[in-house]
Tab-separated table of C-alpha atoms in Angstrom:
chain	number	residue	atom	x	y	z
A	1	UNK	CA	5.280	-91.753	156.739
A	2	UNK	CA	1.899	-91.202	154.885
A	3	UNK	CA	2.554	-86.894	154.589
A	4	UNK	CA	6.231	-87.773	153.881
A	5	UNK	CA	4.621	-89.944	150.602
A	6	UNK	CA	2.151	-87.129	149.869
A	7	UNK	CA	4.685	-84.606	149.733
A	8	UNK	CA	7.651	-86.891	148.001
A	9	UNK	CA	4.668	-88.242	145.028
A	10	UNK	CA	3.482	-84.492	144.706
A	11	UNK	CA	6.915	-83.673	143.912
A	12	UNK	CA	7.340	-86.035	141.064
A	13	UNK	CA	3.721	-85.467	139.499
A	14	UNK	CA	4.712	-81.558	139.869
A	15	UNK	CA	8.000	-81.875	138.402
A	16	UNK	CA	6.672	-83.758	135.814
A	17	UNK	CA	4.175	-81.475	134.259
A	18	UNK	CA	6.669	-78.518	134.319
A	19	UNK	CA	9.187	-80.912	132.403
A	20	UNK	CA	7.254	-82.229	129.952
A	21	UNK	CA	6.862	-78.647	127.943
A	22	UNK	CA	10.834	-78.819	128.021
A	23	UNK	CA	11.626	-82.143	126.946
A	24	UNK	CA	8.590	-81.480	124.314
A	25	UNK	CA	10.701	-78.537	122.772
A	26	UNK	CA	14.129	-80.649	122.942
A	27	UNK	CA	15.568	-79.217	125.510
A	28	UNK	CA	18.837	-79.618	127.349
A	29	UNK	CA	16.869	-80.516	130.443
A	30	UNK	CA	14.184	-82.987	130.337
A	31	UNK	CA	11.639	-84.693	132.072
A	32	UNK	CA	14.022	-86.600	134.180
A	33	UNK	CA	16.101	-83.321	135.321
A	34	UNK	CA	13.064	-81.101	136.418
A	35	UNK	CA	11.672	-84.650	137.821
A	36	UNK	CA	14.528	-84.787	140.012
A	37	UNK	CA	15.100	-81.288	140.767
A	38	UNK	CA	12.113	-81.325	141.953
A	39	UNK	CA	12.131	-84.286	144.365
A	40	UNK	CA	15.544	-83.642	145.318
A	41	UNK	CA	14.352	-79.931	146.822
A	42	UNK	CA	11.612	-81.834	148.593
A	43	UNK	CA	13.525	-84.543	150.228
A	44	UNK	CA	16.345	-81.933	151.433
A	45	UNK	CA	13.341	-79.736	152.557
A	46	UNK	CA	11.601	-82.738	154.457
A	47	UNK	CA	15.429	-83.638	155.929
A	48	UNK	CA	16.023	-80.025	156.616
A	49	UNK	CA	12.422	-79.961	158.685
A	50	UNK	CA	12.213	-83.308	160.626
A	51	UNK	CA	15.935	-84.782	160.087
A	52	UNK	CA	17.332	-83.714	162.808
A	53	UNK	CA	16.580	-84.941	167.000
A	54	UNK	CA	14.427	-81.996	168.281
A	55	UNK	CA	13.038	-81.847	171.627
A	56	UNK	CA	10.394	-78.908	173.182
A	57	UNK	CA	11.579	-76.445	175.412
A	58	UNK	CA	9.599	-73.748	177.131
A	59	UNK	CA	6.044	-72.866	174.317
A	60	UNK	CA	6.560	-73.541	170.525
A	61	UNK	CA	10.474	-73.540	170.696
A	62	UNK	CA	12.619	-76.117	168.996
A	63	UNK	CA	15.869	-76.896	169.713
A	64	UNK	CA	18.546	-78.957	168.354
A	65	UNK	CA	20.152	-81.724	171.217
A	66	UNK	CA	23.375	-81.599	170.057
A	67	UNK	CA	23.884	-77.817	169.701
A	68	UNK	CA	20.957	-76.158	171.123
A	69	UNK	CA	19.585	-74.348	168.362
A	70	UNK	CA	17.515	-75.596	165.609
A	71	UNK	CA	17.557	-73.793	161.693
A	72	UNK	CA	15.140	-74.981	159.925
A	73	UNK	CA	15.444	-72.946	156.820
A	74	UNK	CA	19.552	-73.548	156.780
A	75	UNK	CA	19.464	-76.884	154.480
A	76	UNK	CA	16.624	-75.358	152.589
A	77	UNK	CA	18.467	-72.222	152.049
A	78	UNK	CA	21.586	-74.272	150.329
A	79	UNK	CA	18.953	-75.294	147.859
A	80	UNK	CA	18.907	-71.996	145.957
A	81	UNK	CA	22.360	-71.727	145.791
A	82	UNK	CA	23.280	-75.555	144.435
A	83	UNK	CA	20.378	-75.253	142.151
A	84	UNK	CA	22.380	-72.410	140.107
A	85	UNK	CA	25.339	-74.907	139.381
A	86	UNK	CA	23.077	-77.098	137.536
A	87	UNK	CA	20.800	-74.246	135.606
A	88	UNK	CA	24.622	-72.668	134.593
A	89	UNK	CA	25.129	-76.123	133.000
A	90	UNK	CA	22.041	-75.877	130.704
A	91	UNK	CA	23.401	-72.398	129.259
A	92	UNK	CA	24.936	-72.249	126.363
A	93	UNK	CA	27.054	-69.304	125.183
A	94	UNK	CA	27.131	-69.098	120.467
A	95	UNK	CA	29.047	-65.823	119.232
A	96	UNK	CA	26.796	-63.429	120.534
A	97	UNK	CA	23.911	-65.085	121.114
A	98	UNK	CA	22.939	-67.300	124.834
A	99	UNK	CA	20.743	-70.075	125.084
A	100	UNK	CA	19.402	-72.109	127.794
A	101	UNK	CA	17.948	-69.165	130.177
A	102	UNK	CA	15.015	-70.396	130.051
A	103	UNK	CA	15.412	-73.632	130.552
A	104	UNK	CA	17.899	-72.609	134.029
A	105	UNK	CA	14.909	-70.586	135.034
A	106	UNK	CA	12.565	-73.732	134.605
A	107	UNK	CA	15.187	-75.760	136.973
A	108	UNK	CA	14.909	-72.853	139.348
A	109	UNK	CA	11.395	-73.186	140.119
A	110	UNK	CA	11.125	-76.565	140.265
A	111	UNK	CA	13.736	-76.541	143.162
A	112	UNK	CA	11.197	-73.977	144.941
A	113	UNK	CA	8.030	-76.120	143.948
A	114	UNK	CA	10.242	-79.067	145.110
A	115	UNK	CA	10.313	-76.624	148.563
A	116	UNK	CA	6.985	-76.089	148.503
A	117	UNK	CA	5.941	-79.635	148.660
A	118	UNK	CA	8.685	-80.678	151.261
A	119	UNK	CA	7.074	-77.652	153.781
A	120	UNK	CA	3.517	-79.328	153.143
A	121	UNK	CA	2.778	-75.980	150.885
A	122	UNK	CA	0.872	-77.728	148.279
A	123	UNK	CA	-1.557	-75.184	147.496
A	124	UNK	CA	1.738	-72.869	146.333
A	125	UNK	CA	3.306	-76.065	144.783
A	126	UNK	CA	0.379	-76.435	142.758
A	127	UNK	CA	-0.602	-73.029	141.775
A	128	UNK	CA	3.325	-72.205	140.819
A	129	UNK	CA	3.395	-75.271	138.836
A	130	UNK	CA	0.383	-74.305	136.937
A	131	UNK	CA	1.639	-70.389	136.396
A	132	UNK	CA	5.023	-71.584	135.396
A	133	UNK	CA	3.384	-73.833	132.972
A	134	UNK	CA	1.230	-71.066	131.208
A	135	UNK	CA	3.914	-68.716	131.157
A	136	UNK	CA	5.989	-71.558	128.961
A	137	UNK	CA	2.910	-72.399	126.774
A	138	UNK	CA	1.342	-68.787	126.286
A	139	UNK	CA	4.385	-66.386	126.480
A	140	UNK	CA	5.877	-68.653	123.707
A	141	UNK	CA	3.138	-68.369	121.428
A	142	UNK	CA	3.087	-64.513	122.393
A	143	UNK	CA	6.540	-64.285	121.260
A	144	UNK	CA	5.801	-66.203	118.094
A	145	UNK	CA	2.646	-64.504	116.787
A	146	UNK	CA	3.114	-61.033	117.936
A	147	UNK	CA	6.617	-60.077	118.915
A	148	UNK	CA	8.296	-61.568	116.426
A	149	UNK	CA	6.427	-59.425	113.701
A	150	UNK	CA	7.453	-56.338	115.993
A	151	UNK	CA	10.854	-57.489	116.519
A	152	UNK	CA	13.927	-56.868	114.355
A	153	UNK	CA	17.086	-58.389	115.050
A	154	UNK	CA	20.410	-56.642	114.724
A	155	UNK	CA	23.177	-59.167	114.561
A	156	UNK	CA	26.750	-58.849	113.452
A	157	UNK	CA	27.856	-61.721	110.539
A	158	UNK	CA	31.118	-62.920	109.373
A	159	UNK	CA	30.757	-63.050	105.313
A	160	UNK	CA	33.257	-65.142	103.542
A	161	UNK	CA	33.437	-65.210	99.971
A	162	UNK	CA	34.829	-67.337	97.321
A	163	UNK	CA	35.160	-66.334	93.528
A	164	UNK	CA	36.748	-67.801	90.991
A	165	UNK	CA	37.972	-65.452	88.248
A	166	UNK	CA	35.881	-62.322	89.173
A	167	UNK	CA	36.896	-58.604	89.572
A	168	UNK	CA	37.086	-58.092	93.406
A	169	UNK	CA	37.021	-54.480	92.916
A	170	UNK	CA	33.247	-54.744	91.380
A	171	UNK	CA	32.328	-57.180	94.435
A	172	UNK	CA	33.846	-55.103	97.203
A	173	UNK	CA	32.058	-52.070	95.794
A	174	UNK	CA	28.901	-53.548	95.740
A	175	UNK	CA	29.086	-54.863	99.236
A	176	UNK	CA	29.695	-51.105	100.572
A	177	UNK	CA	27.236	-49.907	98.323
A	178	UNK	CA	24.411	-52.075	99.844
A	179	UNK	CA	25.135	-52.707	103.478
A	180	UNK	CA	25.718	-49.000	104.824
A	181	UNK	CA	26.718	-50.998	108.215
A	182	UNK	CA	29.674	-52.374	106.890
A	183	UNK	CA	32.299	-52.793	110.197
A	184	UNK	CA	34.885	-54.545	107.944
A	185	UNK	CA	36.008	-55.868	104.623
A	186	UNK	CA	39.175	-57.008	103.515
A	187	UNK	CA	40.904	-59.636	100.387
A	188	UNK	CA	42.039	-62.909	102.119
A	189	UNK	CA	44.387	-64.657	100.468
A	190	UNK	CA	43.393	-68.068	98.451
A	191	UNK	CA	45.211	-71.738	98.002
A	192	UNK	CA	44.333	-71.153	94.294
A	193	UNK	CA	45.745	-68.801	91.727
A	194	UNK	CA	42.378	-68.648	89.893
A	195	UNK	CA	40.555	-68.095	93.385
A	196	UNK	CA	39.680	-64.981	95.484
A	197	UNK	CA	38.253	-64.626	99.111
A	198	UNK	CA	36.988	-61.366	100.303
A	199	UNK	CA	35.594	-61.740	104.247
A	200	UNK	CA	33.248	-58.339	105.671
A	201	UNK	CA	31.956	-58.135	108.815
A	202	UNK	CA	28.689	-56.353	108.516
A	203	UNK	CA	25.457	-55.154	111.177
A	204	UNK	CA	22.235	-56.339	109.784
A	205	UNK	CA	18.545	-56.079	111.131
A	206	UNK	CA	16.186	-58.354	109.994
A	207	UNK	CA	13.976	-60.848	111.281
A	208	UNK	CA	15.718	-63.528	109.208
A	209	UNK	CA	19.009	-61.763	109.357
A	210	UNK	CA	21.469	-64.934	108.057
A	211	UNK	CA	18.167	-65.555	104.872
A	212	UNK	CA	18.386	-61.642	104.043
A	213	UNK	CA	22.475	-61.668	103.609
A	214	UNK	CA	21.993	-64.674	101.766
A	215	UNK	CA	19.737	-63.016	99.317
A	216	UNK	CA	21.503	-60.623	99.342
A	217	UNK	CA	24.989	-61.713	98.547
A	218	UNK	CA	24.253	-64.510	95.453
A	219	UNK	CA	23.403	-61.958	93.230
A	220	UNK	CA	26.761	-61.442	93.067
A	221	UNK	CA	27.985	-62.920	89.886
A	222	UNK	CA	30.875	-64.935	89.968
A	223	UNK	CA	30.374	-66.273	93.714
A	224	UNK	CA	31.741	-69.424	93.886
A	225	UNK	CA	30.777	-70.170	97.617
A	226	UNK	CA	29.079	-67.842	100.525
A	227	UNK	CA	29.447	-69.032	103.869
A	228	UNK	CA	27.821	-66.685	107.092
A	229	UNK	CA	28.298	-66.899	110.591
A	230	UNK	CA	27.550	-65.078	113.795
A	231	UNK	CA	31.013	-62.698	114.224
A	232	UNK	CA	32.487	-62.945	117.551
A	233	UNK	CA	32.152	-60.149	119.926
């Protein structure tokens, strides 16, 4: 009872310190997911173990009474699979862009910490938990400080404009005139009479990519409203 405690407690304290950085960034899964996933991998671990009626046969072999054989890593192994039906749940899928990997891959090693601690494996438990910790902490702040400066994005927008008695020919030229990457532009037509729309679907690399078309696009005299958006694939 006391080991089953150790191992059940570690699990919680465990999953708690790799959930905090998550539900400190306002993520989809918390404290109380990675908290669970956690001590849900170590109680099926700990059932998968010493669940079942054993008994000795012959030197160091285990056997189940009901079937004669005894798989000790078959419960544990269903843990890797379920786990991926609740990471896919924390991914998110905008236009182009995914979100939530990180926080799936978060889930996924708490299941094996979880593991770890059900199998009496604290020393990997503990040294996993701290890794997976530092890898949130530092790598982020790598990404931040370093990469980003590096790191241009190339994303594809949907630009919608509204103008209200302006020359479409002078704003249409001026779009292919300054974005070279221009995929698409075409004249939508308005409710109004006195209103025009004109919507381009254009590449652009930038850090800020969204800021920079903004710039970009309210020089344009006569703009009425600009509205950008991630174009769908």
């Amino acid at each position: 009872m006391i080991q089953y405690s150790i191992s059940l407690i570690s699990a919680v304290i465990l999953g708690f310190m790799l959930g905090l950085e998550r539900e400190l960034t306002n993520k989809q899964a918390g404290l109380r997911t990675h908290i669970f996933v956690c001590l849900g991998s170590c109680v099926f671990t700990l059932l998968s173990i010493h669940g079942f009626p054993t008994f000795a046969l012959g030197d160091n072999v285990i056997v189940n009474q009901a079937t004669g054989v005894r798989d000790t890593a078959r419960i544990a192994a269903q843990i890797v699979t379920g786990i991926g039906f609740i990471g896919a749940g924390t991914v998110m899928k905008n236009g182009s862009s995914v979100h939530g990997l990180t926080t799936a891959s978060t889930l996924w090693i708490a299941a094996g910490i979880g593991m770890a601690c059900g199998a009496g494996k604290y020393e990997i438990a503990i040294v996993a938990t701290i890794l997976s910790v530092l890898v949130l902490i530092c790598i982020k702040w790598i990404e931040k400080t370093v990469l980003s400066k590096r790191k241009i994005k190339n994303k594809k927008l949907r630009l919608s404009l509204r103008c209200e008695k302006c020359n479409m020919t002078d704003i249409q030229n001026y779009i292919i005139k300054e974005f070279p990457n221009l995929n698409e532009i075409k004249n939508v037509d308005s409710d109004s009479e006195n209103e025009a729309k004109i919507v381009a679907v254009i590449n652009v690399k930038d850090n800020n990519p969204v800021q920079y078309l903004y710039k970009e696009v309210e020089k344009i005299n006569g703009i009425r409203t600009i509205s950008i958006r991630e174009a769908d694939e």
